[in-house]
XYZ file of N, CA, C and O in Angstrom:
660
model
N 34.441 15.989 20.731
C 34.726 15.670 19.418
C 36.395 15.086 20.134
O 37.574 14.167 18.884
N 37.279 14.817 21.287
C 38.519 14.851 21.401
C 37.533 12.559 21.491
O 39.221 11.790 20.861
N 36.441 12.783 21.363
C 36.284 10.940 21.835
C 35.884 10.898 19.932
O 36.675 9.790 19.551
N 35.718 11.359 19.219
C 35.697 10.844 18.176
C 37.452 11.097 17.184
O 38.125 9.688 16.364
N 37.451 11.871 17.741
C 39.861 11.463 17.147
C 40.652 10.619 18.581
O 41.308 9.828 17.102
N 40.038 9.888 18.979
C 40.161 8.718 19.948
C 39.878 8.028 18.912
O 40.845 6.578 18.233
N 38.205 7.779 18.353
C 38.202 6.949 17.832
C 38.808 6.706 15.696
O 38.642 4.712 15.973
N 39.159 7.714 16.010
C 39.452 7.426 14.740
C 41.115 6.806 14.269
O 41.738 5.770 14.092
N 42.042 6.929 15.761
C 43.617 6.855 15.669
C 42.957 5.343 16.444
O 43.801 4.517 15.514
N 42.341 4.709 16.818
C 43.000 3.607 16.977
C 41.269 3.064 15.703
O 42.165 1.664 15.868
N 40.397 2.934 15.152
C 40.464 1.885 13.786
C 41.723 2.207 12.709
O 40.828 2.256 11.442
N 42.565 3.230 13.016
C 43.343 3.769 11.915
C 42.360 4.184 10.989
O 42.809 4.200 9.420
N 41.959 5.706 10.993
C 41.107 6.513 9.989
C 42.608 7.008 9.435
O 42.546 8.340 10.733
N 42.915 7.238 8.703
C 43.621 8.656 7.964
C 43.296 9.731 7.971
O 43.888 10.815 7.965
N 41.545 9.295 6.377
C 41.527 10.781 6.575
C 40.402 10.711 6.634
O 38.534 9.646 6.796
N 39.512 11.514 6.954
C 37.915 11.833 7.385
C 36.773 11.950 5.458
O 37.201 12.169 4.533
N 35.719 11.701 5.425
C 34.970 11.982 4.541
C 35.135 13.400 4.169
O 33.939 13.689 4.938
N 34.805 13.891 2.705
C 34.914 14.541 3.303
C 33.441 14.826 1.327
O 32.355 14.195 1.667
N 32.121 16.252 1.463
C 31.039 15.968 0.704
C 31.455 15.652 -0.972
O 31.065 14.909 -1.627
N 32.913 15.855 -0.909
C 33.467 15.309 -2.521
C 34.401 14.126 -2.102
O 34.415 13.770 -3.514
N 34.375 13.641 -1.331
C 34.311 11.593 -1.172
C 33.818 10.426 -1.916
O 32.621 11.111 -2.024
N 34.894 9.850 -2.729
C 33.534 9.404 -2.996
C 33.135 8.152 -2.145
O 31.908 7.966 -3.120
N 33.263 8.022 -1.705
C 32.584 7.326 0.173
C 31.474 8.098 0.467
O 30.209 7.338 0.329
N 31.507 8.970 0.416
C 30.279 9.731 1.295
C 29.224 10.225 -0.370
O 28.194 10.073 -0.083
N 29.346 9.998 -1.329
C 28.410 10.329 -2.846
C 28.744 9.564 -2.257
O 27.032 8.801 -3.031
N 28.920 8.091 -2.183
C 28.399 6.846 -3.115
C 27.136 6.584 -1.083
O 25.567 5.865 -1.433
N 27.066 7.440 -0.446
C 26.975 6.845 0.679
C 25.829 7.167 0.577
O 24.533 6.975 0.911
N 24.964 8.994 0.778
C 24.858 9.777 -0.494
C 23.039 9.282 -1.098
O 22.515 9.308 -0.366
N 24.015 8.286 -2.302
C 22.936 7.819 -3.066
C 22.639 7.210 -2.531
O 21.163 6.364 -2.934
N 23.669 5.637 -1.738
C 22.402 4.762 -1.789
C 20.749 5.337 -0.403
O 20.070 4.801 -0.315
N 21.619 6.887 0.475
C 20.158 7.332 1.297
C 19.461 7.741 0.582
O 18.154 7.332 0.579
N 19.421 8.302 -0.652
C 18.223 8.131 -1.877
C 17.560 7.750 -1.875
O 16.074 8.110 -1.911
N 18.360 6.775 -2.229
C 17.604 5.379 -2.551
C 16.204 4.362 -2.198
O 15.319 4.218 -1.246
N 17.444 4.936 -0.733
C 16.181 4.030 1.098
C 15.198 4.759 0.948
O 14.889 3.669 1.111
N 15.572 5.812 0.817
C 14.425 7.653 0.624
C 13.172 6.842 -0.525
O 11.647 7.077 0.389
N 13.640 6.554 -1.100
C 13.098 6.726 -2.513
C 11.546 5.027 -2.322
O 10.825 4.771 -1.470
N 12.646 4.250 -0.717
C 12.222 3.097 -1.355
C 10.909 2.841 -0.194
O 10.279 2.854 0.035
N 11.287 3.383 1.384
C 10.794 3.445 2.077
C 9.655 4.596 1.889
O 8.645 3.794 2.134
N 9.752 5.567 0.358
C 8.546 5.737 0.038
C 7.672 4.436 -0.464
O 6.150 5.294 -0.069
N 8.215 4.345 -1.472
C 7.449 3.832 -2.007
C 6.872 2.205 -1.404
O 5.048 2.246 -1.804
N 7.669 1.406 0.017
C 6.289 0.794 0.373
C 5.461 1.856 1.403
O 4.238 0.233 1.279
N 5.668 2.703 1.619
C 4.638 3.113 2.380
C 3.451 3.042 1.513
O 2.541 3.387 1.733
N 3.604 4.253 0.534
C 2.660 3.865 -1.031
C 1.723 2.593 -1.007
O 0.616 2.668 -1.662
N 2.411 1.854 -1.327
C 2.242 0.105 -1.861
C 0.955 0.551 -0.598
O 0.577 -0.814 -1.181
N 1.943 0.084 0.824
C 1.452 -0.173 2.092
C -0.866 0.503 1.569
O -1.350 -0.601 1.965
N -0.540 2.170 1.245
C -1.263 2.583 1.309
C -2.418 1.801 0.260
O -3.871 2.046 0.912
N -1.907 1.739 -0.560
C -3.058 1.943 -1.623
C -3.512 0.345 -1.883
O -5.126 0.629 -2.274
N -2.998 -0.608 -0.894
C -3.471 -1.910 -1.494
C -4.389 -1.984 -0.593
O -5.584 -2.812 -0.533
N -4.358 -1.627 1.082
C -5.156 -1.827 1.639
C -5.955 -0.777 1.416
O -7.574 -1.210 1.802
N -6.011 0.227 0.631
C -7.228 1.198 0.220
C -8.011 0.032 -0.860
O -9.699 -0.220 -0.726
N -7.528 -0.507 -1.757
C -7.993 -1.026 -2.859
C -8.294 -2.052 -2.232
O -9.990 -3.144 -1.929
N -8.622 -3.417 -1.297
C -9.238 -4.061 -0.288
C -9.949 -3.487 0.235
O -10.896 -4.688 -0.060
N -10.183 -2.665 0.846
C -11.205 -2.261 1.382
C -12.011 -1.892 0.189
O -13.738 -1.583 0.422
N -11.867 -1.540 -0.502
C -12.492 -1.076 -1.408
C -13.716 -2.878 -2.581
O -14.595 -3.037 -2.574
N -12.856 -3.237 -2.095
C -13.842 -4.666 -2.660
C -14.190 -5.562 -1.507
O -15.373 -6.037 -2.293
N -14.084 -4.825 -0.078
C -14.726 -5.597 0.342
C -16.203 -4.777 0.957
O -16.907 -5.265 0.526
N -16.000 -3.609 0.372
C -17.242 -2.638 0.404
C -17.852 -2.912 -0.741
O -19.151 -3.057 -0.774
N -17.641 -3.620 -1.875
C -18.306 -3.869 -2.899
C -18.553 -5.300 -2.691
O -18.919 -6.118 -4.210
N -18.758 -6.160 -2.254
C -18.879 -7.637 -1.593
C -19.880 -7.270 -1.365
O -20.235 -6.811 0.185
N -20.961 -9.112 -2.178
C -22.298 -8.728 -1.540
C -21.899 -9.430 -0.824
O -21.047 -10.161 0.956
N -22.926 -8.996 0.454
C -22.819 -9.948 1.702
C -22.036 -8.707 2.984
O -22.570 -8.872 3.636
N -21.814 -6.722 2.580
C -21.377 -6.674 3.103
C -22.992 -5.404 3.430
O -23.010 -5.095 2.786
N -23.132 -5.823 4.501
C -24.316 -4.745 5.392
C -23.920 -3.582 5.916
O -22.203 -2.779 4.826
N -24.968 -2.416 5.385
C -25.393 -1.248 5.887
C -24.208 0.002 7.108
O -23.315 0.257 5.989
N -23.832 -0.474 7.962
C -23.320 0.002 9.124
C -21.838 -0.415 8.666
O -20.755 0.259 8.335
N -20.742 -1.456 7.991
C -19.834 -1.574 6.952
C -19.866 -1.523 6.689
O -18.502 -1.495 6.573
N -20.398 -1.197 5.768
C -19.802 -0.238 4.171
C -20.001 1.428 4.836
O -18.802 1.532 4.137
N -20.987 1.836 5.760
C -20.077 3.134 6.176
C -19.165 3.206 6.902
O -18.779 4.203 6.460
N -18.509 2.337 7.332
C -17.617 1.937 8.383
C -16.382 2.145 7.409
O -15.259 3.027 8.134
N -16.346 1.425 5.951
C -15.472 1.412 5.183
C -15.356 2.406 4.871
O -13.784 3.607 4.448
N -16.193 3.250 4.496
C -16.027 4.914 3.465
C -14.928 5.390 4.133
O -15.154 5.977 4.513
N -15.355 6.161 6.112
C -15.486 6.574 6.336
C -13.504 6.180 6.161
O -13.243 6.750 6.270
N -13.073 4.792 6.535
C -12.083 5.129 6.806
C -10.810 5.002 5.740
O -10.247 5.165 5.229
N -12.067 4.629 4.820
C -10.967 5.179 2.361
C -10.683 6.488 3.170
O -10.512 6.983 2.934
N -12.074 7.156 3.163
C -11.981 8.568 3.901
C -10.373 9.082 4.729
O -9.516 10.308 4.348
N -10.508 8.863 5.567
C -9.413 8.599 6.722
C -7.459 8.384 5.644
O -6.786 8.836 5.624
N -7.605 7.237 4.633
C -6.823 6.317 4.338
C -6.238 7.655 3.035
O -5.264 7.822 3.147
N -7.737 8.482 2.700
C -6.373 9.589 1.109
C -6.228 10.089 1.774
O -5.888 10.691 1.283
N -6.217 10.950 3.027
C -5.188 11.877 3.535
C -3.777 11.295 3.892
O -2.574 11.773 3.553
N -4.006 10.174 4.699
C -2.702 9.219 4.722
C -1.736 9.204 3.026
O -0.198 8.942 3.284
N -2.615 8.553 2.170
C -2.592 7.997 0.549
C -1.964 9.605 0.121
O -0.463 9.323 -0.040
N -2.774 10.622 0.173
C -2.445 12.279 -0.130
C -0.479 12.234 0.445
O 0.705 12.897 -0.650
N -0.790 12.486 1.465
C 1.134 12.508 2.076
C 2.144 11.954 1.293
O 2.796 11.845 1.877
N 1.890 10.672 1.749
C 3.103 9.726 1.316
C 3.436 8.993 -0.766
O 3.754 9.302 -0.434
N 2.165 10.620 -1.238
C 1.940 10.268 -2.845
C 2.942 11.623 -2.894
O 4.113 11.363 -3.405
N 3.084 12.677 -1.645
C 3.676 13.778 -1.355
C 5.214 13.521 -1.915
O 6.165 13.389 -2.316
N 5.197 11.991 0.233
C 7.336 12.107 0.301
C 7.557 11.296 -1.187
O 9.002 11.100 -1.779
N 6.471 10.579 -1.609
C 7.252 8.935 -2.352
C 7.140 9.952 -3.526
O 8.841 9.755 -4.932
N 6.804 11.482 -3.768
C 7.951 11.847 -5.796
C 8.531 12.666 -5.753
O 8.882 12.829 -6.015
N 8.980 13.803 -3.912
C 9.799 14.327 -3.369
C 10.829 12.866 -4.022
O 11.771 13.707 -4.556
N 10.371 11.306 -3.113
C 12.131 11.193 -3.224
C 11.851 10.968 -4.989
O 13.604 10.492 -5.494
N 11.382 9.872 -5.356
C 11.047 9.390 -6.871
C 12.011 11.047 -8.075
O 12.280 10.483 -8.626
N 11.426 13.052 -7.440
C 12.344 13.465 -8.733
C 13.844 13.633 -7.918
O 14.714 13.530 -9.299
N 13.934 13.402 -7.189
C 15.606 12.902 -6.108
C 16.125 12.934 -7.810
O 17.210 12.468 -7.555
N 15.288 10.855 -7.700
C 15.935 10.058 -8.323
C 16.205 9.750 -10.269
O 16.412 9.430 -10.674
N 15.087 11.428 -10.102
C 14.844 11.158 -12.403
C 13.863 9.730 -11.888
O 14.109 9.901 -12.749
N 12.950 9.645 -11.340
C 12.182 8.311 -11.250
C 10.472 8.889 -11.703
O 10.179 10.178 -11.403
N 9.876 8.585 -13.052
C 8.342 8.494 -12.981
C 7.217 9.239 -11.921
O 7.828 8.685 -10.832
N 7.173 10.490 -11.626
C 6.224 10.665 -10.028
C 4.686 10.392 -10.626
O 4.062 9.648 -11.991
N 3.370 10.094 -9.854
C 2.284 10.848 -9.992
C 1.463 11.186 -9.551
O 2.150 11.799 -8.884
N 0.380 11.100 -9.517
C -0.912 12.152 -9.459
C -1.644 12.187 -9.182
O -2.147 10.895 -9.334
N -2.223 11.817 -8.236
C -3.826 11.662 -7.516
C -4.459 10.917 -7.375
O -5.195 10.164 -7.091
N -5.076 11.319 -9.262
C -5.997 10.803 -9.913
C -5.466 9.410 -10.705
O -6.366 8.325 -10.759
N -4.332 9.908 -10.885
C -3.552 7.952 -11.385
C -3.683 7.114 -10.127
O -4.461 6.055 -10.320
N -2.874 7.425 -8.557
C -3.399 6.085 -7.497
C -4.712 6.167 -7.294
O -5.441 5.164 -6.362
N -6.024 7.112 -7.179
C -6.940 7.139 -7.095
C -7.702 5.688 -7.721
O -9.031 5.375 -7.434
N -7.263 5.993 -9.225
C -8.178 4.321 -10.388
C -8.013 3.539 -10.477
O -8.307 2.332 -11.482
N -6.302 2.967 -9.058
C -5.672 2.211 -8.999
C -7.605 1.642 -8.234
O -7.972 1.572 -6.731
N -8.351 0.433 -8.916
C -8.870 -0.482 -7.955
C -8.411 -2.040 -7.714
O -9.001 -2.186 -7.220
N -7.390 -2.348 -9.199
C -6.896 -4.121 -8.913
C -5.504 -3.652 -8.849
O -5.054 -3.366 -9.123
N -5.122 -5.245 -8.397
C -3.982 -4.779 -7.503
C -2.819 -4.987 -9.291
O -1.696 -4.306 -9.203
N -3.429 -5.381 -10.229
C -3.030 -5.911 -11.353
C -2.538 -4.549 -12.072
O -1.160 -3.760 -12.991
N -3.174 -3.120 -11.742
C -3.241 -1.716 -12.587
C -2.457 -1.210 -12.221
O -1.916 -0.193 -12.653
N -1.630 -1.355 -9.974
C -0.924 -0.966 -9.866
C 0.836 -0.781 -10.689
O 1.259 -1.634 -10.073
N 0.788 -0.672 -10.881
C 2.507 0.163 -12.610
C 3.508 -0.340 -10.550
O 4.737 -0.459 -11.565
N 3.440 0.785 -10.069
C 4.624 0.776 -8.927
C 5.298 -0.255 -8.322
O 6.006 -0.128 -8.108
N 4.253 -1.455 -9.106
C 4.424 -2.524 -7.851
C 5.866 -3.140 -7.870
O 6.876 -3.958 -8.407
N 6.197 -2.551 -9.445
C 7.110 -3.568 -11.030
C 8.704 -3.211 -10.002
O 9.501 -3.419 -10.078
N 8.688 -2.002 -9.043
C 9.533 -1.257 -9.065
C 10.097 -1.927 -7.509
O 10.878 -1.075 -6.424
N 8.875 -2.145 -7.078
C 9.703 -2.980 -5.891
C 10.298 -4.148 -5.277
O 10.827 -4.811 -6.471
N 10.611 -4.549 -4.159
C 12.074 -5.108 -3.764
C 11.326 -6.473 -3.513
O 11.588 -7.180 -4.682
N 10.353 -6.239 -3.460
C 9.230 -8.033 -4.029
C 8.249 -7.483 -5.431
O 7.861 -6.794 -5.308
N 7.733 -8.227 -6.005
C 6.606 -8.849 -7.317
C 6.204 -8.999 -6.689
O 5.866 -9.307 -6.948
N 5.222 -8.348 -5.943
C 4.119 -8.440 -5.679
C 2.998 -9.156 -6.943
O 1.982 -9.586 -6.038
N 3.063 -8.245 -7.864
C 1.885 -8.284 -8.873
C 1.673 -10.760 -8.908
O 0.492 -10.587 -10.152
N 2.727 -10.804 -8.683
C 3.433 -12.438 -9.197
C 2.953 -13.185 -7.365
O 2.996 -14.749 -8.127
N 2.378 -12.769 -6.325
C 2.000 -13.499 -6.030
C -0.037 -13.929 -6.348
O 0.288 -13.087 -7.161
N 0.193 -15.514 -5.498
C -1.199 -16.360 -5.715
C -1.666 -15.083 -5.568
O -3.682 -14.832 -6.864
N -2.388 -14.520 -4.880
C -3.317 -13.893 -4.590
C -4.145 -12.067 -5.255
O -4.631 -11.854 -5.212
N -2.942 -12.164 -5.624
C -3.165 -10.831 -6.516
C -3.276 -11.036 -8.004
O -4.072 -9.585 -8.694
N -3.184 -12.086 -8.600
C -4.431 -12.621 -9.853
C -5.793 -12.188 -9.913
O -6.813 -12.586 -8.641
N -5.847 -12.236 -10.683
C -7.389 -11.272 -11.255
C -7.875 -13.160 -10.119
O -9.887 -12.605 -10.224
N -7.272 -14.766 -11.406
C -8.465 -15.276 -10.781
C -8.483 -15.874 -9.927
O -9.361 -16.082 -9.170
N -7.167 -15.295 -9.041
C -8.158 -15.169 -7.150
C -8.348 -14.183 -6.441
O -9.529 -15.204 -5.610
N -8.941 -13.597 -6.600
C -9.568 -12.141 -6.591
C -10.974 -12.736 -7.297
O -11.826 -13.374 -6.366
N -11.331 -13.560 -8.462
C -13.078 -14.324 -8.753
C -13.083 -14.553 -7.361
O -13.916 -15.135 -7.292
N -12.032 -16.404 -7.413
C -12.187 -17.187 -7.156
C -12.505 -16.750 -5.259
O -13.936 -17.760 -4.532
N -11.947 -15.119 -4.877
C -12.109 -15.534 -3.214
C -13.764 -15.060 -2.968
O -14.613 -14.769 -2.382
N -14.174 -14.048 -4.663
C -15.444 -12.930 -4.992
C -16.122 -14.193 -4.405
O -17.276 -14.616 -3.691
N -16.599 -15.592 -5.334
C -16.772 -16.831 -4.875
C -17.009 -17.045 -3.783
O -18.290 -17.680 -3.667
N -15.940 -17.659 -3.018
C -16.333 -18.577 -1.790
C -16.654 -17.878 -0.879
O -17.249 -18.224 -0.651
N -16.726 -16.610 -0.805
C -17.429 -15.356 0.003
C -19.137 -15.494 0.974
O -19.694 -15.724 0.916
N -19.321 -15.718 -0.703
C -20.399 -14.996 -2.468
C -21.625 -16.910 -1.659
O -22.514 -17.275 -1.294
N -20.812 -18.126 -1.784
C -21.239 -19.409 -0.802
C -21.475 -19.420 0.476
O -22.349 -20.414 0.873
N -20.187 -18.831 0.941
C -20.596 -19.015 2.455
C -22.051 -18.131 2.658
O -22.696 -18.248 4.282
N -22.233 -16.983 2.344
C -23.367 -16.245 2.569
C -24.237 -17.937 1.530
O -25.854 -16.487 2.368
N -24.471 -17.605 0.540
C -26.024 -18.289 0.734
C -27.023 -18.854 1.327
O -27.565 -18.906 1.617
N -26.063 -19.608 2.151
C -26.907 -20.123 3.683
C -27.929 -19.429 3.401
O -28.393 -19.013 4.265
N -27.315 -18.467 4.442
C -28.162 -17.329 4.909
C -29.122 -16.948 3.960
O -30.118 -15.776 4.607
N -28.385 -16.408 3.007
C -29.086 -15.491 2.263
C -30.911 -16.490 1.974
O -31.847 -17.220 2.321
N -30.220 -17.610 2.166
C -31.178 -18.758 1.214
C -32.936 -18.922 2.625
O -33.917 -19.165 2.548
N -32.219 -18.727 4.064
C -32.523 -18.947 5.660
C -33.353 -17.588 5.146
O -34.945 -18.019 5.208
N -33.079 -16.191 5.246
C -33.900 -15.141 5.176
C -34.366 -15.397 3.333
O -36.096 -14.099 3.664
N -34.408 -15.782 2.060
C -36.196 -15.491 1.774
C -36.943 -16.788 2.260
O -37.825 -16.162 1.541
N -37.024 -17.787 2.173
C -38.256 -18.254 3.005
C -38.268 -17.472 3.997
O -39.177 -17.850 4.185
N -37.541 -16.892 5.180
C -38.347 -16.395 6.033
C -39.619 -15.369 5.766
O -40.428 -15.156 5.580
N -38.348 -14.083 4.500
C -39.503 -13.794 3.592
C -40.470 -13.825 2.528
O -42.025 -13.991 2.436
N -40.601 -14.970 2.488
C -41.838 -15.099 0.848
C -42.664 -16.010 1.884
O -44.062 -15.861 2.045
N -42.384 -16.853 3.226
C -43.892 -17.298 4.273
C -44.238 -15.294 4.912
O -45.638 -15.206 5.362
N -43.821 -14.577 5.672
C -44.198 -13.297 5.221
C -45.370 -12.430 4.218
O -46.186 -12.622 4.211
N -44.411 -13.470 3.155
C -45.298 -12.616 1.426
C -46.098 -13.075 1.763
O -47.415 -12.813 1.008
N -46.634 -14.608 1.634
C -47.947 -15.070 1.710
C -48.548 -15.302 2.753
O -50.364 -15.304 3.219
N -47.680 -14.632 4.110
C -48.649 -14.548 5.549
C -49.876 -12.833 5.603
O -51.193 -13.193 5.411
N -49.112 -12.645 3.950
C -49.732 -11.004 3.781
C -50.951 -10.980 2.755
O -51.688 -9.558 2.486
N -50.709 -11.450 2.063
C -51.212 -11.989 0.530
C -52.764 -12.227 1.143
O -53.930 -12.513 0.554
């Protein structure tokens, strides 16, 4: 306490902040907004990761083992998403902002559907990689990468089929 008083004297602090002071209330509201932003950022990160994993899982050329691995990761991630959703809803209620339920979060399958992103610091939905056209272009690109492998596989299977007949 002596050190605090010494520091206040050196900094020429005349009156301390109290719960009723304007500075205290402004700082408290900033802390609540910060808590909301952090919860929103965490929820966004987890949901966007989930969306990308779902996209990868449904992409052609993804093998059975990788699909199983992604499915297991999605189950683990769903626990983290639920926890982040709880923190977000608590912070949103303190600011009297809309809350989300689990069904809404699970229903997001594209970034364009994720309405919460509009309340973030950055407008992620306007990034070039978040558009439907870019997603389709990426899917087409990865399919063409796999096309050569598919042709080799079809040729091999065709020879096996002809040998069998």
